[in-house]
Amino acid sequence: MRNSTVSLWMVMLLLGVYLAGCKGDSQQKAAEPETEEVGSEPAVTLTSEEMARAKQIYFNLCAGCHGATRRGATGPSLLPDGDGKFPATKELGTEALTHIIMNGLPGGMPDWGKQGVLTEEEAKLMAKYLQLPPPPIPQMTMEDVRKSWKVYVPVEARPTRPETQRNWKNYMGVILRDAGKVAIIDGDTKEPVAVLNTGFAVHILRSSSSGRYFYSIGRDGKVTLIDLWPEKPQIVAEVKTAFDARSVEVSKYKGPQGDFRDKYIIAGGYVPSHFVVCDAMTLEPLKMVSTKGKVLDTGEYLEEARVASIVASHHDPLWVVNVKETGMVWLVDYSDLDNIEQNITKIPTARFLHDGGWDHSGKYFLVAANAENKIVVIDVPNKKLEKIIEVGTKPHPGRGTNIQHPKYGHLWLTGHIGEGLVAAIATDPGPHQWEVVENVRMPGVGGGTLFIKSHPKSKHVWVDRPLNTNEDLQRTIYVYDAATMELKKTLRVPDRYKARAVHLEYNKNGDEVWVSGWAKKDDESVLLVFDDKTLELKKEITGDWLVTPTGKFNVYNTAHDIY
Ligand code: DHE
């Protein structure tokens, strides 16, 4: 038994299991105790208290990559009997699973034990839990969403013009992940203007079309509406749209079909798999649409069909909604909300869609099917699949970035989690359109890149690497010359911070780059502000309030999709 366990563990190692950053969360109720006879090994047994703990840990650390139903997505399936592709967890057994959970795997599986996130006892508990059948997905009704809706400041009580003298269009919204807060920082003075309680593990911020509001969404599925016009920014409404979520976006279209700017927001759900449309000014929930459905090629029906990235078109009244497990890209026309379900174009693409962004024209949307090493291109105005492009191992663009190349014209770039590679895809019409015209190898071993960023005014491309297994590379930032794609400089989070470098964002003028020095909750974190011309460190922003900073979103750039 032990030999087969070890060889299966090796199989998993070779498969380069990816669980990167798997910190999904959901508010799940404890289940009844479960016991199961597992193969020829003694039965795996958990008490109801252990089961409840294991469920919570699973949703906190693992569900994002492996799925609530454990059928796999960015990471492999974790099913007691396997799925034909990946080993059965009950064959892997407690010892091998504990080892993997403690030590991680090169393809992106974090070393939860080594990082001090899980104890050996907790890793063993999880190893046992994974050998039992997954619990059912909890359901949520429109009534549940409605009950959670709160307006703190009605629209008519809000300022009619900015009350602040600050340059609010250059505010930077910074996610303080483990504090459950968002900091609003004045991008000119670098002072924190407000630190707001937004809810558990906020994942992203998006700006309203006007830039006046930030919408945050957390892993608890809560959307928070932040008004930036008062002297001190404040939360004016909130609503819980799912148990577990990652994406939110606003309507941005103005044209012959009407002015829909800042009329609706859409919040995507991981658990349950659905999206909810709300009024953009009050967050009143208006529509709920399930994304459960059939896998693009096998036709298998999936209850877990999670909403990954969402973007809003500026040219059409459309949201691009990427349904991870089915591999379907939905173009959701919101111009007739009553009939929204009848106005969805569903495009089969590739499985396990994750993150992506617009090309420079704002007409093509490029999204990573990261478990399949592909970038999918959607022609949004013509509502069709344009191209599927093979790239490196586990592309992770964030929203990607757009640069101009002397030979190939506009390029859209992605980094990779699975290897140290930046792929540049030509987007202009012509003989090279949708070709990977540059594959830029990063120095050092392994991948680990999550985000990449440039700016129309910049000559540089900035790349992070927080998921690399080497602690030194985790804190390194790579700056490339955008014209030649030659490495110009490597920068690092100063050694006095026990922090990784993660996520890059330009200021409004495009002459500064902000990078998070993301430490553990009890260690000191930092925001580093670099001069984009000289590549010198201009400012270290620190403070008691700066707890686990991850994503940063400049008001102007986010509202105008500048990246
Ligand atoms: Fe993210 C974007 C999902 C782990 C920070 N992340 C996204 C998006 C998705 C997603 C679907 C795109 C949203 C959009 O554009 O509408 N992220 C997931 C996961 O499922 C995953 C892999 C595991 C999980 O359980 O969440 C995961 N993400 C992480 C992290 O570990 C990061 C570094 C810190 C954190 O919050 O846990 C992280 N993700 C971010 C950030 C963005 C993001 C900062 C927005 C990037 C941008 O510039 O738009």
Coordinates of C-alpha atoms and ligand atoms in Angstrom, one line a residue:
M1 CA 0.0 0.0 0.0
R2 CA 2.8 2.4 0.9
N3 CA 4.6 1.9 -2.4
S4 CA 1.4 2.6 -4.4
T5 CA 0.8 5.6 -2.2
V6 CA 4.3 7.0 -2.8
S7 CA 4.1 6.4 -6.6
L8 CA 0.7 8.2 -6.8
W9 CA 2.2 11.0 -4.8
M10 CA 5.0 11.2 -7.4
V11 CA 2.3 11.3 -10.2
M12 CA 0.8 14.2 -8.4
L13 CA 4.1 15.9 -8.2
L14 CA 4.7 15.5 -11.9
L15 CA 1.3 16.8 -12.6
G16 CA 2.5 20.0 -11.0
V17 CA -0.5 20.4 -8.8
Y18 CA -1.7 23.9 -8.6
L19 CA -3.4 25.3 -5.5
A20 CA -1.8 28.7 -5.7
G21 CA -3.2 31.2 -3.2
C22 CA -6.1 28.9 -2.5
K23 CA -7.7 30.9 0.2
G24 CA -11.3 30.7 -1.0
D25 CA -13.8 31.2 1.8
S26 CA -17.4 30.6 2.4
Q27 CA -19.7 30.8 5.4
Q28 CA -20.6 27.1 5.6
K29 CA -22.6 25.4 8.3
A30 CA -21.0 22.4 10.1
A31 CA -22.2 19.0 8.7
E32 CA -23.0 15.8 10.6
P33 CA -20.1 13.5 11.5
E34 CA -19.0 11.4 8.6
T35 CA -17.2 8.1 8.6
E36 CA -16.2 6.0 5.7
E37 CA -14.5 2.7 5.1
V38 CA -11.5 3.7 2.9
G39 CA -10.1 0.9 0.6
S40 CA -8.0 -1.6 2.6
E41 CA -6.9 1.1 5.1
P42 CA -8.6 1.7 8.4
A43 CA -11.8 3.8 8.1
V44 CA -11.3 7.6 8.0
T45 CA -13.4 9.0 10.8
L46 CA -14.0 12.6 11.8
T47 CA -16.1 13.8 14.7
S48 CA -18.7 16.5 13.9
E49 CA -16.4 19.1 15.5
E50 CA -13.5 17.9 13.3
M51 CA -15.7 17.9 10.3
A52 CA -16.8 21.5 10.9
R53 CA -13.2 22.6 11.4
A54 CA -12.1 20.8 8.2
K55 CA -14.9 22.3 6.2
Q56 CA -13.9 25.8 7.3
I57 CA -10.3 25.2 6.5
Y58 CA -11.2 23.8 3.1
F59 CA -13.2 26.8 2.2
N60 CA -10.6 29.2 3.6
L61 CA -7.6 27.6 1.8
C62 CA -8.5 25.1 -0.9
A63 CA -11.9 25.7 -2.5
G64 CA -10.8 28.5 -4.8
C65 CA -8.5 26.2 -6.8
H66 CA -10.1 22.8 -6.2
G67 CA -13.7 23.8 -6.2
A68 CA -16.4 23.4 -3.5
T69 CA -17.4 20.1 -5.0
R70 CA -13.6 19.1 -5.2
R71 CA -13.9 18.3 -8.9
G72 CA -10.9 20.5 -9.7
A73 CA -10.3 23.7 -11.6
T74 CA -7.0 25.5 -11.4
G75 CA -5.9 22.7 -9.1
P76 CA -6.7 19.0 -9.6
S77 CA -9.8 17.2 -8.4
L78 CA -9.6 15.9 -4.8
L79 CA -12.2 13.1 -4.9
P80 CA -12.1 10.0 -2.8
D81 CA -12.5 7.8 -5.9
G82 CA -10.5 10.0 -8.3
D83 CA -11.9 11.2 -11.6
G84 CA -9.9 9.1 -14.1
K85 CA -7.4 11.9 -14.5
F86 CA -6.1 12.5 -11.0
P87 CA -5.4 10.0 -8.3
A88 CA -8.1 9.0 -5.8
T89 CA -7.5 10.7 -2.5
K90 CA -8.3 7.5 -0.6
E91 CA -5.5 5.8 -2.6
L92 CA -3.1 8.6 -1.8
G93 CA -3.9 8.1 1.9
T94 CA -3.4 10.2 4.9
E95 CA 0.4 10.2 5.0
A96 CA 1.0 11.4 1.4
L97 CA -1.8 13.9 1.5
T98 CA -0.5 15.4 4.8
H99 CA 3.0 15.6 3.3
I100 CA 1.7 17.5 0.2
I101 CA -0.4 19.9 2.4
M102 CA 2.6 20.6 4.6
N103 CA 5.2 21.0 1.9
G104 CA 3.4 22.1 -1.2
L105 CA 4.3 21.1 -4.8
P106 CA 6.2 23.0 -7.5
G107 CA 3.2 23.6 -9.8
G108 CA 1.8 26.2 -7.4
M109 CA 0.5 24.1 -4.4
P110 CA 1.4 26.3 -1.4
D111 CA 3.4 24.8 1.5
W112 CA 0.8 25.5 4.1
G113 CA 2.8 23.8 6.9
K114 CA 6.1 25.5 6.1
Q115 CA 4.3 28.9 5.8
G116 CA 2.9 28.3 9.3
V117 CA -0.7 28.6 8.1
L118 CA -1.5 25.0 9.1
T119 CA -0.1 22.8 11.9
E120 CA 0.8 19.2 11.3
E121 CA -2.4 18.2 13.2
E122 CA -4.5 20.5 10.9
A123 CA -2.8 19.1 7.7
K124 CA -3.6 15.6 8.9
L125 CA -7.2 16.6 9.6
M126 CA -7.4 17.9 6.0
A127 CA -5.8 14.8 4.6
K128 CA -8.6 12.8 6.2
Y129 CA -11.3 15.2 5.2
L130 CA -10.2 14.9 1.6
Q131 CA -10.8 11.1 1.7
L132 CA -14.5 11.6 2.6
P133 CA -17.1 12.6 0.0
P134 CA -17.5 16.4 -0.5
P135 CA -20.5 18.1 1.2
P136 CA -23.3 19.5 -1.0
I137 CA -23.2 23.1 -2.3
P138 CA -25.3 25.5 -0.1
Q139 CA -28.1 27.3 -2.0
M140 CA -29.0 31.0 -1.8
T141 CA -32.2 32.6 -2.9
M142 CA -33.0 36.1 -4.1
E143 CA -34.8 36.6 -0.8
D144 CA -31.6 35.8 1.1
V145 CA -29.8 38.4 -1.0
R146 CA -32.6 41.0 -0.4
K147 CA -32.5 40.4 3.4
S148 CA -28.8 41.3 3.4
W149 CA -29.2 44.6 1.5
K150 CA -28.4 47.7 3.5
V151 CA -28.3 51.4 2.4
Y152 CA -26.4 53.5 4.9
V153 CA -26.6 56.8 3.0
P154 CA -29.5 57.2 0.5
V155 CA -28.6 58.7 -2.9
E156 CA -30.4 62.0 -2.1
A157 CA -28.3 62.4 1.1
R158 CA -25.0 62.1 -0.8
P159 CA -22.9 65.1 -1.9
T160 CA -23.8 66.5 -5.3
R161 CA -20.2 67.5 -6.0
P162 CA -16.9 66.4 -4.5
E163 CA -16.6 67.8 -0.9
T164 CA -12.9 67.0 -0.8
Q165 CA -10.2 69.3 -2.1
R166 CA -8.0 66.2 -2.7
N167 CA -7.3 64.9 -6.2
W168 CA -9.8 62.0 -5.7
K169 CA -9.3 60.7 -9.2
N170 CA -5.8 59.7 -8.2
Y171 CA -7.0 57.9 -5.0
M172 CA -5.6 54.4 -4.7
G173 CA -8.0 51.8 -3.2
V174 CA -5.9 49.2 -1.4
I175 CA -7.2 45.9 -0.2
L176 CA -6.2 45.0 3.3
R177 CA -7.0 41.3 2.9
D178 CA -6.8 39.7 6.3
A179 CA -8.1 42.8 8.1
G180 CA -11.3 42.7 6.1
K181 CA -10.7 46.3 5.2
V182 CA -10.0 48.7 2.2
A183 CA -7.7 51.7 2.6
I184 CA -8.3 54.7 0.4
I185 CA -4.9 56.5 -0.1
D186 CA -4.4 59.9 -1.6
G187 CA -2.1 59.1 -4.6
D188 CA -0.7 62.6 -4.5
T189 CA 0.2 62.9 -0.8
K190 CA 0.4 59.2 -0.1
E191 CA -1.7 59.8 3.1
P192 CA -4.4 57.3 4.1
V193 CA -7.7 59.1 3.7
A194 CA -9.9 56.4 5.1
V195 CA -9.7 52.7 6.3
L196 CA -13.1 51.1 5.8
N197 CA -14.6 47.8 7.1
T198 CA -15.6 46.1 3.9
G199 CA -15.9 42.4 5.1
F200 CA -13.9 39.2 5.0
A201 CA -11.0 38.9 2.6
V202 CA -11.9 41.5 0.0
H203 CA -10.7 40.2 -3.4
I204 CA -11.0 43.0 -5.9
L205 CA -12.1 46.6 -6.3
R206 CA -13.7 48.1 -9.4
S207 CA -14.5 51.7 -10.1
S208 CA -17.8 53.2 -11.3
S209 CA -17.6 54.7 -14.8
S210 CA -17.5 58.1 -13.2
G211 CA -14.8 57.0 -10.8
R212 CA -16.7 58.4 -7.9
Y213 CA -17.5 55.0 -6.3
F214 CA -15.5 51.9 -5.6
Y215 CA -17.2 48.6 -5.5
S216 CA -15.4 45.9 -3.4
I217 CA -16.3 42.2 -3.3
G218 CA -15.0 39.8 -0.7
R219 CA -14.7 36.1 -0.3
D220 CA -17.8 36.3 1.8
G221 CA -19.7 37.4 -1.3
K222 CA -20.3 40.9 0.1
V223 CA -20.4 43.9 -2.2
T224 CA -19.6 47.2 -0.6
L225 CA -20.2 50.6 -2.2
I226 CA -17.7 53.3 -1.2
D227 CA -18.4 56.9 -2.0
L228 CA -15.2 58.9 -2.6
W229 CA -16.8 62.4 -2.7
P230 CA -17.3 63.1 1.0
E231 CA -14.3 64.7 2.8
K232 CA -13.6 61.2 4.2
P233 CA -14.7 58.4 1.9
Q234 CA -17.5 56.3 3.3
I235 CA -19.5 53.1 2.8
V236 CA -22.9 54.0 1.6
A237 CA -24.5 50.5 0.9
E238 CA -23.8 46.8 1.0
V239 CA -25.3 43.5 -0.1
K240 CA -24.3 39.9 0.2
T241 CA -24.6 38.2 -3.2
A242 CA -23.0 34.8 -2.5
F243 CA -21.3 32.7 0.1
D244 CA -18.0 32.8 -1.8
A245 CA -17.2 35.3 -4.7
R246 CA -14.4 36.9 -6.6
S247 CA -15.7 39.4 -9.1
V248 CA -17.8 42.6 -9.4
E249 CA -18.2 45.0 -12.3
V250 CA -20.4 48.0 -13.2
S251 CA -22.3 48.8 -16.5
K252 CA -20.2 51.2 -18.6
Y253 CA -22.0 51.6 -21.9
K254 CA -23.3 54.9 -23.3
G255 CA -24.5 54.9 -27.0
P256 CA -27.5 54.6 -29.3
Q257 CA -29.0 52.0 -27.0
G258 CA -29.0 54.3 -24.1
D259 CA -26.9 55.6 -21.2
F260 CA -26.2 52.7 -18.9
R261 CA -23.1 54.2 -17.2
D262 CA -23.3 53.3 -13.5
K263 CA -26.9 52.0 -13.8
Y264 CA -26.2 48.4 -12.7
I265 CA -23.6 46.3 -11.1
I266 CA -23.0 42.5 -11.6
A267 CA -21.6 40.4 -8.8
G268 CA -20.3 36.9 -9.8
G269 CA -20.7 34.0 -7.4
Y270 CA -18.3 31.0 -6.8
V271 CA -20.7 29.5 -4.3
P272 CA -23.5 29.3 -5.4
S273 CA -22.7 29.5 -9.1
H274 CA -24.7 32.5 -10.2
F275 CA -24.5 36.2 -10.8
V276 CA -26.6 38.9 -9.2
V277 CA -27.4 42.2 -10.9
C278 CA -28.0 45.2 -8.5
D279 CA -28.8 48.8 -8.8
A280 CA -25.4 50.5 -9.1
M281 CA -26.3 53.5 -6.8
T282 CA -28.1 51.6 -4.0
L283 CA -27.0 48.0 -4.5
E284 CA -30.7 46.9 -4.5
P285 CA -30.7 43.4 -5.8
L286 CA -32.7 43.1 -9.1
K287 CA -31.9 39.8 -10.8
M288 CA -30.3 36.5 -10.1
V289 CA -29.1 34.2 -12.9
S290 CA -27.7 30.8 -12.3
T291 CA -24.6 29.8 -14.3
K292 CA -24.9 26.1 -13.7
G293 CA -24.8 24.2 -17.0
K294 CA -23.2 21.9 -19.4
V295 CA -19.5 21.6 -20.0
L296 CA -18.6 22.9 -23.4
D297 CA -17.4 19.6 -25.0
T298 CA -18.6 16.7 -22.9
G299 CA -22.1 18.0 -22.2
E300 CA -21.8 17.0 -18.6
Y301 CA -24.1 19.1 -16.4
L302 CA -22.3 20.9 -13.5
E303 CA -23.8 22.4 -10.5
E304 CA -20.5 24.0 -9.7
A305 CA -19.9 26.4 -12.6
R306 CA -18.3 29.4 -10.9
V307 CA -18.2 32.9 -12.2
A308 CA -14.5 34.0 -12.5
S309 CA -13.6 37.3 -14.1
I310 CA -16.2 39.8 -15.4
V311 CA -15.5 42.9 -17.5
A312 CA -17.8 45.6 -18.9
S313 CA -17.6 46.7 -22.5
H314 CA -17.5 50.4 -23.2
H315 CA -18.8 49.8 -26.8
D316 CA -21.8 47.7 -26.2
P317 CA -24.3 47.2 -23.3
L318 CA -22.5 43.9 -22.4
W319 CA -20.7 42.2 -19.6
V320 CA -18.3 39.5 -20.4
V321 CA -18.9 36.8 -17.7
N322 CA -16.4 33.9 -17.6
V323 CA -17.8 30.6 -16.3
K324 CA -14.9 28.7 -15.0
E325 CA -15.8 25.0 -14.9
T326 CA -18.0 24.8 -18.1
G327 CA -15.5 26.8 -20.2
M328 CA -18.3 29.0 -21.5
V329 CA -17.9 32.8 -22.0
W330 CA -21.3 34.5 -21.5
L331 CA -21.9 37.9 -23.1
V332 CA -24.7 39.3 -21.0
D333 CA -26.7 42.1 -22.6
Y334 CA -28.1 44.2 -19.8
S335 CA -30.1 46.7 -21.9
D336 CA -33.4 44.9 -21.2
L337 CA -33.0 43.8 -17.6
D338 CA -36.4 42.1 -17.5
N339 CA -35.4 39.7 -20.3
I340 CA -31.7 39.5 -19.3
E341 CA -31.7 35.7 -19.4
Q342 CA -33.0 35.6 -23.0
N343 CA -30.2 38.0 -24.0
I344 CA -27.1 36.0 -23.1
T345 CA -24.8 34.7 -25.8
K346 CA -23.0 31.7 -24.6
I347 CA -19.6 30.9 -26.3
P348 CA -17.9 27.6 -25.8
T349 CA -14.1 28.2 -25.4
A350 CA -11.8 26.3 -23.1
R351 CA -12.2 25.0 -19.5
F352 CA -11.3 26.6 -16.3
L353 CA -11.5 30.2 -17.3
H354 CA -10.0 32.5 -14.7
D355 CA -8.7 36.1 -15.2
G356 CA -8.3 38.4 -18.1
G357 CA -8.6 41.9 -19.6
W358 CA -9.2 44.0 -22.7
D359 CA -6.8 44.5 -25.6
H360 CA -5.9 48.1 -26.3
S361 CA -8.9 48.7 -28.5
G362 CA -11.3 47.5 -25.8
K363 CA -13.0 45.3 -28.4
Y364 CA -11.3 42.0 -27.8
F365 CA -11.3 40.3 -24.4
L366 CA -8.4 37.9 -23.5
V367 CA -8.9 35.4 -20.7
A368 CA -6.7 32.6 -19.3
A369 CA -8.0 29.1 -19.3
N370 CA -5.1 28.5 -17.0
A371 CA -5.3 24.8 -16.3
E372 CA -5.2 24.2 -20.1
N373 CA -2.3 26.7 -20.7
K374 CA -4.4 28.7 -23.1
I375 CA -5.5 32.3 -23.7
V376 CA -9.0 32.6 -25.2
V377 CA -9.8 35.7 -27.3
I378 CA -13.4 36.9 -27.6
D379 CA -14.5 39.3 -30.3
V380 CA -17.0 41.1 -28.1
P381 CA -18.8 43.4 -30.6
N382 CA -19.3 40.4 -33.0
K383 CA -20.1 38.1 -30.1
K384 CA -17.9 35.3 -31.2
L385 CA -14.8 33.3 -30.3
E386 CA -11.9 34.9 -32.2
K387 CA -9.0 32.6 -31.3
I388 CA -7.6 30.1 -28.7
I389 CA -3.8 30.6 -28.2
E390 CA -1.4 28.2 -26.6
V391 CA 0.9 29.9 -24.1
G392 CA 3.1 28.6 -21.2
T393 CA 2.2 26.7 -18.1
K394 CA -0.7 28.2 -16.1
P395 CA -1.0 31.7 -17.5
H396 CA -2.1 34.3 -14.9
P397 CA -2.6 37.7 -16.5
G398 CA -4.6 39.5 -13.8
R399 CA -6.1 41.8 -16.4
G400 CA -2.9 41.5 -18.5
T401 CA -1.3 44.6 -19.9
N402 CA -1.1 46.4 -23.2
I403 CA 2.1 47.8 -24.8
Q404 CA 3.2 49.0 -28.2
H405 CA 6.0 47.2 -30.0
P406 CA 8.1 48.8 -32.8
K407 CA 7.6 45.8 -35.1
Y408 CA 4.4 44.1 -34.0
G409 CA 2.2 47.0 -33.0
H410 CA 0.0 46.6 -30.0
L411 CA 0.8 43.6 -27.8
W412 CA -1.1 42.1 -24.8
L413 CA 1.0 40.4 -22.2
T414 CA 0.6 37.7 -19.6
G415 CA 2.8 36.1 -17.0
H416 CA 2.6 32.5 -15.8
I417 CA 2.3 30.7 -12.5
G418 CA 3.8 27.5 -13.7
E419 CA 7.0 28.8 -15.4
G420 CA 9.1 32.0 -15.4
L421 CA 7.7 33.3 -18.7
V422 CA 6.1 36.4 -20.1
A423 CA 4.1 35.8 -23.3
A424 CA 3.4 38.7 -25.6
I425 CA 0.5 38.3 -28.0
A426 CA 0.1 40.6 -31.1
T427 CA -3.4 42.1 -31.2
D428 CA -3.4 44.4 -34.2
P429 CA -4.9 43.0 -37.5
G430 CA -2.3 41.6 -39.8
P431 CA -0.2 38.5 -40.3
H432 CA 0.8 38.2 -36.7
Q433 CA -2.5 38.9 -35.0
W434 CA -3.0 36.5 -32.1
E435 CA 0.5 35.0 -32.4
V436 CA 2.8 34.8 -29.4
V437 CA 5.4 37.1 -30.9
E438 CA 7.7 37.2 -27.8
N439 CA 8.3 34.6 -25.1
V440 CA 10.5 36.3 -22.5
R441 CA 12.2 33.9 -20.1
M442 CA 12.5 35.3 -16.5
P443 CA 15.7 34.7 -14.6
G444 CA 15.8 32.1 -11.8
V445 CA 14.0 28.8 -11.4
G446 CA 10.2 28.4 -11.5
G447 CA 7.3 30.7 -12.2
G448 CA 5.0 32.2 -9.6
T449 CA 3.9 35.4 -11.5
L450 CA 0.4 36.7 -10.7
F451 CA 0.4 40.2 -12.1
I452 CA 1.9 42.3 -14.9
K453 CA 1.4 46.0 -15.6
S454 CA 2.4 48.8 -18.0
H455 CA 0.8 52.2 -18.8
P456 CA 0.3 54.0 -22.1
K457 CA 2.8 56.7 -21.0
S458 CA 5.4 54.2 -19.7
K459 CA 8.3 52.6 -21.4
H460 CA 8.3 49.7 -18.9
V461 CA 6.6 46.5 -18.0
W462 CA 6.5 45.4 -14.4
V463 CA 6.1 41.8 -13.3
D464 CA 5.7 40.2 -9.9
R465 CA 6.4 36.6 -8.8
P466 CA 4.8 36.1 -5.3
L467 CA 4.0 32.4 -5.8
N468 CA 7.6 31.3 -6.6
T469 CA 8.8 28.7 -4.0
N470 CA 12.1 30.7 -3.5
E471 CA 11.6 33.3 -0.8
D472 CA 14.1 35.6 -2.5
L473 CA 12.3 35.5 -5.8
Q474 CA 8.9 36.1 -4.1
R475 CA 10.1 39.5 -3.1
T476 CA 11.6 40.4 -6.4
I477 CA 10.0 42.7 -9.0
Y478 CA 11.2 42.6 -12.6
V479 CA 11.1 45.7 -14.9
Y480 CA 11.4 45.1 -18.6
D481 CA 12.0 47.6 -21.4
A482 CA 8.6 47.6 -23.3
A483 CA 10.3 48.1 -26.7
T484 CA 12.9 45.3 -26.5
M485 CA 11.5 43.2 -23.7
E486 CA 14.9 43.1 -22.2
L487 CA 15.2 42.9 -18.4
K488 CA 16.2 46.5 -17.3
K489 CA 16.2 46.2 -13.6
T490 CA 15.3 43.9 -10.7
L491 CA 13.9 45.6 -7.6
R492 CA 13.0 44.0 -4.3
V493 CA 10.9 44.5 -1.2
P494 CA 13.6 45.7 1.3
D495 CA 14.8 42.8 3.5
R496 CA 13.6 44.3 6.7
Y497 CA 10.0 43.4 5.7
K498 CA 9.1 39.7 5.7
A499 CA 7.0 40.3 2.7
R500 CA 6.3 39.1 -0.9
A501 CA 5.9 41.6 -3.8
V502 CA 2.4 41.4 -5.2
H503 CA 0.3 43.3 -7.6
L504 CA 1.4 46.4 -9.5
E505 CA -0.6 49.6 -10.2
Y506 CA 0.2 52.9 -11.9
N507 CA -0.9 56.2 -10.6
K508 CA -3.2 58.4 -12.7
N509 CA -0.3 60.2 -14.5
G510 CA 1.4 56.9 -15.3
D511 CA 4.7 58.0 -13.8
E512 CA 4.7 55.9 -10.5
V513 CA 4.2 52.2 -9.8
W514 CA 2.8 51.0 -6.5
V515 CA 3.7 47.5 -5.3
S516 CA 2.4 45.7 -2.2
G517 CA 4.9 44.2 0.2
W518 CA 2.5 41.5 1.4
A519 CA 3.5 40.2 4.8
K520 CA 1.6 37.8 7.2
K521 CA -1.0 39.4 9.3
D522 CA 1.2 39.9 12.3
D523 CA 4.3 41.1 10.4
E524 CA 4.9 44.5 9.0
S525 CA 3.7 45.1 5.5
V526 CA 4.6 48.0 3.2
L527 CA 3.4 49.7 0.0
L528 CA 6.4 50.6 -2.2
V529 CA 6.0 53.5 -4.6
F530 CA 8.6 53.5 -7.4
D531 CA 9.4 56.3 -9.9
D532 CA 8.6 54.7 -13.3
K533 CA 11.3 56.7 -15.1
T534 CA 14.3 56.3 -12.8
L535 CA 13.1 53.0 -11.3
E536 CA 14.1 54.4 -7.9
L537 CA 12.1 53.8 -4.7
K538 CA 10.3 57.0 -3.9
K539 CA 8.3 56.2 -0.9
E540 CA 7.6 53.4 1.6
I541 CA 4.1 53.6 3.0
T542 CA 3.6 51.8 6.3
G543 CA 1.4 52.1 9.4
D544 CA -0.6 49.9 11.9
W545 CA -3.5 50.1 9.5
L546 CA -1.5 48.5 6.6
V547 CA -2.4 44.9 7.2
T548 CA -1.8 42.3 4.4
P549 CA -2.1 44.7 1.4
T550 CA -2.8 42.8 -1.9
G551 CA -4.6 44.5 -4.8
K552 CA -4.4 48.3 -5.5
F553 CA -6.7 50.1 -7.8
N554 CA -6.2 53.6 -9.0
V555 CA -9.5 55.4 -9.5
Y556 CA -8.8 56.9 -12.9
N557 CA -7.1 53.8 -14.4
T558 CA -9.7 51.4 -13.1
A559 CA -12.6 53.5 -14.4
H560 CA -11.0 53.8 -17.8
D561 CA -9.6 50.2 -18.0
I562 CA -6.1 51.5 -18.4
Y563 CA -3.7 48.6 -18.1
Ligands
DHE1 FE1 -7.4 36.4 -7.2 C1 -8.4 38.7 -9.5 C2 -9.8 34.3 -8.3 C3 -6.0 33.9 -5.4 C4 -5.5 38.7 -5.6 N1 -8.8 36.5 -8.7 C5 -9.0 37.5 -9.5 C6 -10.1 37.2 -10.5 C7 -10.5 35.9 -10.1 C8 -9.7 35.5 -9.0 C9 -11.6 35.1 -10.8 C10 -10.6 38.1 -11.6 C11 -11.7 39.0 -11.1 C12 -12.2 39.9 -12.2 O1 -11.4 40.5 -13.0 O2 -13.4 40.1 -12.3 N2 -7.8 34.4 -6.9 C13 -8.9 33.8 -7.5 C14 -8.9 32.4 -7.1 O3 -9.8 31.5 -7.3 C15 -7.6 32.1 -6.4 C16 -6.7 31.4 -7.3 C17 -7.8 31.3 -5.2 C18 -8.8 31.8 -4.2 O4 -9.2 31.0 -3.3 O5 -9.1 32.9 -4.2 C19 -7.1 33.6 -6.2 N3 -6.0 36.3 -5.7 C20 -5.6 35.2 -5.1 C21 -4.6 35.4 -4.1 O6 -4.0 34.6 -3.4 C22 -4.4 36.9 -4.1 C23 -2.9 37.2 -4.5 C24 -4.6 37.6 -2.8 C25 -6.0 37.3 -2.2 O7 -6.8 38.2 -2.3 O8 -6.2 36.2 -1.8 C26 -5.3 37.3 -5.2 N4 -7.0 38.3 -7.5 C27 -6.2 39.1 -6.7 C28 -6.2 40.5 -7.2 C29 -7.0 40.5 -8.3 C30 -7.5 39.1 -8.5 C31 -5.4 41.6 -6.6 C32 -7.3 41.7 -9.2 C33 -6.2 41.9 -10.2 C34 -6.5 43.1 -11.1 O9 -5.5 43.9 -11.3 O10 -7.6 43.3 -11.6

